PDB file of C-alpha atoms in Angstrom:
ATOM      1  CA  MET A   4      -0.995 -11.369 -96.775  1.00  0.00           C
ATOM      2  CA  TYR A   5       0.279  -9.927 -93.570  1.00  0.00           C
ATOM      3  CA  THR A   6      -2.326  -9.691 -90.902  1.00  0.00           C
ATOM      4  CA  ASN A   7      -2.289  -7.684 -87.724  1.00  0.00           C
ATOM      5  CA  ARG A   8      -1.685 -10.941 -85.842  1.00  0.00           C
ATOM      6  CA  ASN A   9       1.364 -11.777 -87.979  1.00  0.00           C
ATOM      7  CA  PHE A  10       2.754  -8.313 -87.398  1.00  0.00           C
ATOM      8  CA  LYS A  11       2.354  -8.655 -83.621  1.00  0.00           C
ATOM      9  CA  PHE A  12       4.083 -12.053 -83.680  1.00  0.00           C
ATOM     10  CA  PHE A  13       6.946 -10.632 -85.754  1.00  0.00           C
ATOM     11  CA  PHE A  14       7.329  -7.618 -83.413  1.00  0.00           C
ATOM     12  CA  ILE A  15       7.408  -9.835 -80.296  1.00  0.00           C
ATOM     13  CA  PHE A  16       9.934 -12.183 -81.926  1.00  0.00           C
ATOM     14  CA  LEU A  17      12.154  -9.290 -82.992  1.00  0.00           C
ATOM     15  CA  THR A  18      12.037  -7.726 -79.513  1.00  0.00           C
ATOM     16  CA  LEU A  19      12.980 -10.998 -77.819  1.00  0.00           C
ATOM     17  CA  PHE A  20      15.731 -11.681 -80.348  1.00  0.00           C
ATOM     18  CA  LEU A  21      17.347  -8.260 -80.034  1.00  0.00           C
ATOM     19  CA  GLY A  22      16.986  -8.222 -76.255  1.00  0.00           C
ATOM     20  CA  GLY A  23      18.913 -11.483 -76.025  1.00  0.00           C
ATOM     21  CA  CYS A  24      21.776 -10.399 -78.261  1.00  0.00           C
ATOM     22  CA  ALA A  25      25.255  -9.977 -76.894  1.00  0.00           C
ATOM     23  CA  GLY A  26      25.896  -6.364 -76.094  1.00  0.00           C
ATOM     24  CA  ALA A  27      22.301  -5.543 -75.270  1.00  0.00           C
ATOM     25  CA  SER A  28      23.165  -5.234 -71.561  1.00  0.00           C
ATOM     26  CA  ASP A  29      26.587  -3.622 -71.953  1.00  0.00           C
ATOM     27  CA  TYR A  30      27.171  -0.214 -70.436  1.00  0.00           C
ATOM     28  CA  LYS A  31      29.758   2.333 -69.455  1.00  0.00           C
ATOM     29  CA  ILE A  32      29.499   4.523 -66.346  1.00  0.00           C
ATOM     30  CA  ASP A  33      31.778   7.529 -66.058  1.00  0.00           C
ATOM     31  CA  LEU A  34      33.597   7.980 -62.760  1.00  0.00           C
ATOM     32  CA  PRO A  35      35.672  10.923 -61.514  1.00  0.00           C
ATOM     33  CA  GLY A  36      39.171  11.379 -62.876  1.00  0.00           C
ATOM     34  CA  LYS A  37      38.436  10.185 -66.390  1.00  0.00           C
ATOM     35  CA  HIS A  38      37.804   6.596 -65.327  1.00  0.00           C
ATOM     36  CA  SER A  39      34.825   4.465 -66.310  1.00  0.00           C
ATOM     37  CA  ILE A  40      33.151   1.261 -65.239  1.00  0.00           C
ATOM     38  CA  ILE A  41      32.860  -0.864 -68.362  1.00  0.00           C
ATOM     39  CA  ARG A  42      30.546  -3.888 -68.609  1.00  0.00           C
ATOM     40  CA  THR A  43      31.014  -6.058 -71.683  1.00  0.00           C
ATOM     41  CA  SER A  44      29.320  -9.180 -70.308  1.00  0.00           C
ATOM     42  CA  ALA A  45      27.682 -10.377 -67.107  1.00  0.00           C
ATOM     43  CA  ASN A  46      31.021 -11.179 -65.423  1.00  0.00           C
ATOM     44  CA  ASN A  47      33.311  -8.809 -67.304  1.00  0.00           C
ATOM     45  CA  VAL A  48      32.928  -5.557 -65.380  1.00  0.00           C
ATOM     46  CA  THR A  49      36.153  -3.551 -65.168  1.00  0.00           C
ATOM     47  CA  ILE A  50      37.456  -0.030 -64.523  1.00  0.00           C
ATOM     48  CA  ALA A  51      39.591   1.654 -67.181  1.00  0.00           C
ATOM     49  CA  PRO A  52      40.809   5.178 -67.902  1.00  0.00           C
ATOM     50  CA  LYS A  53      38.767   7.032 -70.505  1.00  0.00           C
ATOM     51  CA  ILE A  54      40.943   8.276 -73.371  1.00  0.00           C
ATOM     52  CA  ASP A  55      38.253   9.608 -75.703  1.00  0.00           C
ATOM     53  CA  GLU A  56      34.452   9.575 -76.012  1.00  0.00           C
ATOM     54  CA  ASN A  57      34.345   5.880 -76.977  1.00  0.00           C
ATOM     55  CA  LEU A  58      37.915   4.786 -76.244  1.00  0.00           C
ATOM     56  CA  TRP A  59      39.387   3.394 -73.029  1.00  0.00           C
ATOM     57  CA  GLY A  60      42.873   2.386 -71.988  1.00  0.00           C
ATOM     58  CA  ALA A  61      43.880  -0.906 -70.414  1.00  0.00           C
ATOM     59  CA  ASP A  62      41.891  -2.027 -67.381  1.00  0.00           C
ATOM     60  CA  VAL A  63      43.266  -0.684 -64.103  1.00  0.00           C
ATOM     61  CA  VAL A  64      40.855  -2.831 -62.088  1.00  0.00           C
ATOM     62  CA  PRO A  65      40.218  -6.199 -63.749  1.00  0.00           C
ATOM     63  CA  ALA A  66      36.986  -8.171 -63.774  1.00  0.00           C
ATOM     64  CA  GLU A  67      34.773  -8.574 -61.918  1.00  0.00           C
ATOM     65  CA  VAL A  68      34.140  -5.198 -60.270  1.00  0.00           C
ATOM     66  CA  ILE A  69      31.065  -5.610 -58.070  1.00  0.00           C
ATOM     67  CA  GLU A  70      31.033  -2.432 -55.948  1.00  0.00           C
ATOM     68  CA  VAL A  71      32.471   1.053 -56.282  1.00  0.00           C
ATOM     69  CA  GLY A  72      32.510   4.325 -54.362  1.00  0.00           C
ATOM     70  CA  TRP A  73      34.367   7.627 -54.501  1.00  0.00           C
ATOM     71  CA  ASN A  74      35.008  11.019 -52.990  1.00  0.00           C
ATOM     72  CA  GLU A  75      36.956  14.018 -54.317  1.00  0.00           C
ATOM     73  CA  GLU A  76      40.313  12.233 -53.998  1.00  0.00           C
ATOM     74  CA  TYR A  77      39.820   8.486 -54.387  1.00  0.00           C
ATOM     75  CA  ILE A  78      37.855   5.794 -56.190  1.00  0.00           C
ATOM     76  CA  ILE A  79      37.519   2.538 -54.277  1.00  0.00           C
ATOM     77  CA  ALA A  80      36.470  -0.686 -55.991  1.00  0.00           C
ATOM     78  CA  LYS A  81      35.577  -4.124 -54.689  1.00  0.00           C
ATOM     79  CA  GLN A  82      36.386  -7.004 -57.005  1.00  0.00           C
ATOM     80  CA  ARG A  83      35.062 -10.560 -56.925  1.00  0.00           C
ATOM     81  CA  LYS A  84      37.616 -13.218 -57.811  1.00  0.00           C
ATOM     82  CA  GLY A  85      35.866 -16.559 -57.858  1.00  0.00           C
ATOM     83  CA  LYS A  86      32.894 -17.384 -55.666  1.00  0.00           C
ATOM     84  CA  GLU A  87      34.287 -16.446 -52.259  1.00  0.00           C
ATOM     85  CA  SER A  88      37.395 -14.350 -52.854  1.00  0.00           C
ATOM     86  CA  LYS A  89      37.173 -10.543 -52.770  1.00  0.00           C
ATOM     87  CA  SER A  90      39.839  -7.890 -53.359  1.00  0.00           C
ATOM     88  CA  PHE A  91      39.877  -4.128 -53.002  1.00  0.00           C
ATOM     89  CA  TRP A  92      41.450  -1.462 -55.196  1.00  0.00           C
ATOM     90  CA  ILE A  93      42.190   2.214 -54.566  1.00  0.00           C
ATOM     91  CA  ILE A  94      42.626   4.733 -57.400  1.00  0.00           C
ATOM     92  CA  LYS A  95      43.994   8.190 -56.596  1.00  0.00           C
ATOM     93  CA  ILE A  96      41.936  10.432 -58.872  1.00  0.00           C
ATOM     94  CA  GLU A  97      44.486  13.216 -59.416  1.00  0.00           C
ATOM     95  CA  SER A  98      47.440  10.992 -60.355  1.00  0.00           C
ATOM     96  CA  GLY A  99      45.637   7.864 -61.566  1.00  0.00           C
ATOM     97  CA  LYS A 100      47.850   5.770 -59.249  1.00  0.00           C
ATOM     98  CA  VAL A 101      46.265   2.366 -58.602  1.00  0.00           C
ATOM     99  CA  THR A 102      46.828   0.306 -55.464  1.00  0.00           C
ATOM    100  CA  GLY A 103      45.593  -3.280 -55.447  1.00  0.00           C
ATOM    101  CA  PRO A 104      44.579  -5.978 -55.293  1.00  0.00           C
ATOM    102  CA  LEU A 105      44.300  -5.752 -51.512  1.00  0.00           C
ATOM    103  CA  ASN A 106      42.781  -8.165 -49.036  1.00  0.00           C
ATOM    104  CA  THR A 107      40.516  -6.687 -46.350  1.00  0.00           C
ATOM    105  CA  GLU A 108      43.315  -6.224 -43.819  1.00  0.00           C
ATOM    106  CA  ASN A 109      45.652  -4.516 -46.301  1.00  0.00           C
ATOM    107  CA  PHE A 110      42.777  -2.417 -47.619  1.00  0.00           C
ATOM    108  CA  MET A 111      41.987  -1.082 -44.143  1.00  0.00           C
ATOM    109  CA  SER A 112      45.686  -0.358 -43.609  1.00  0.00           C
ATOM    110  CA  LYS A 113      45.974   1.529 -46.928  1.00  0.00           C
ATOM    111  CA  LYS A 114      42.827   3.532 -46.162  1.00  0.00           C
ATOM    112  CA  GLU A 115      44.475   4.641 -42.928  1.00  0.00           C
ATOM    113  CA  GLU A 116      47.813   5.316 -44.638  1.00  0.00           C
ATOM    114  CA  TYR A 117      46.123   7.426 -47.360  1.00  0.00           C
ATOM    115  CA  SER A 118      43.879   9.146 -44.773  1.00  0.00           C
ATOM    116  CA  ILE A 119      40.742   7.991 -46.556  1.00  0.00           C
ATOM    117  CA  ASP A 120      37.787   8.826 -44.373  1.00  0.00           C
ATOM    118  CA  GLU A 121      34.857   6.534 -43.908  1.00  0.00           C
ATOM    119  CA  ASP A 122      32.797   8.849 -46.130  1.00  0.00           C
ATOM    120  CA  ILE A 123      33.135   6.584 -49.165  1.00  0.00           C
ATOM    121  CA  SER A 124      30.234   4.140 -49.386  1.00  0.00           C
ATOM    122  CA  LEU A 125      30.533   1.219 -51.766  1.00  0.00           C
ATOM    123  CA  ILE A 126      27.553   0.865 -54.099  1.00  0.00           C
ATOM    124  CA  LYS A 127      26.739  -2.258 -56.114  1.00  0.00           C
ATOM    125  CA  VAL A 128      27.590  -1.701 -59.778  1.00  0.00           C
ATOM    126  CA  GLN A 129      24.194  -2.973 -60.919  1.00  0.00           C
ATOM    127  CA  ASP A 130      22.546  -0.294 -58.728  1.00  0.00           C
ATOM    128  CA  LEU A 131      24.711   2.398 -60.342  1.00  0.00           C
ATOM    129  CA  ASP A 132      23.622   1.191 -63.787  1.00  0.00           C
ATOM    130  CA  LYS A 133      19.998   2.000 -62.887  1.00  0.00           C
ATOM    131  CA  ASP A 134      20.970   5.638 -62.347  1.00  0.00           C
ATOM    132  CA  TYR A 135      22.589   6.051 -65.786  1.00  0.00           C
TER     133      TYR A 135
END
């Protein structure tokens, strides 16, 4: 016979099992200009253009995207490549044109060239996930 205690044990086991399954922490966050942040694993966080409700094109910013920010004209992404290496990417929202990867010096130069104001603040992707 099933007792209340057995049921509780089964429920706890099922919750832990499903919570640990691959895909349980995956998410998609829509950005301006039909782009999305897509997380398919802890280190596979990318940006891709959204084609349909559940369909995305090829990544325009490869893994691992760690920070992102935007204004009306541009999306800016910070990418971690290895433990110490970082790159920046700029996406023009209207055209979808992608510039990157850029080191810090080239990024600052491109921001000036594109007249990108300092109004874009980069936000950690995991903090954005809490808002969605």
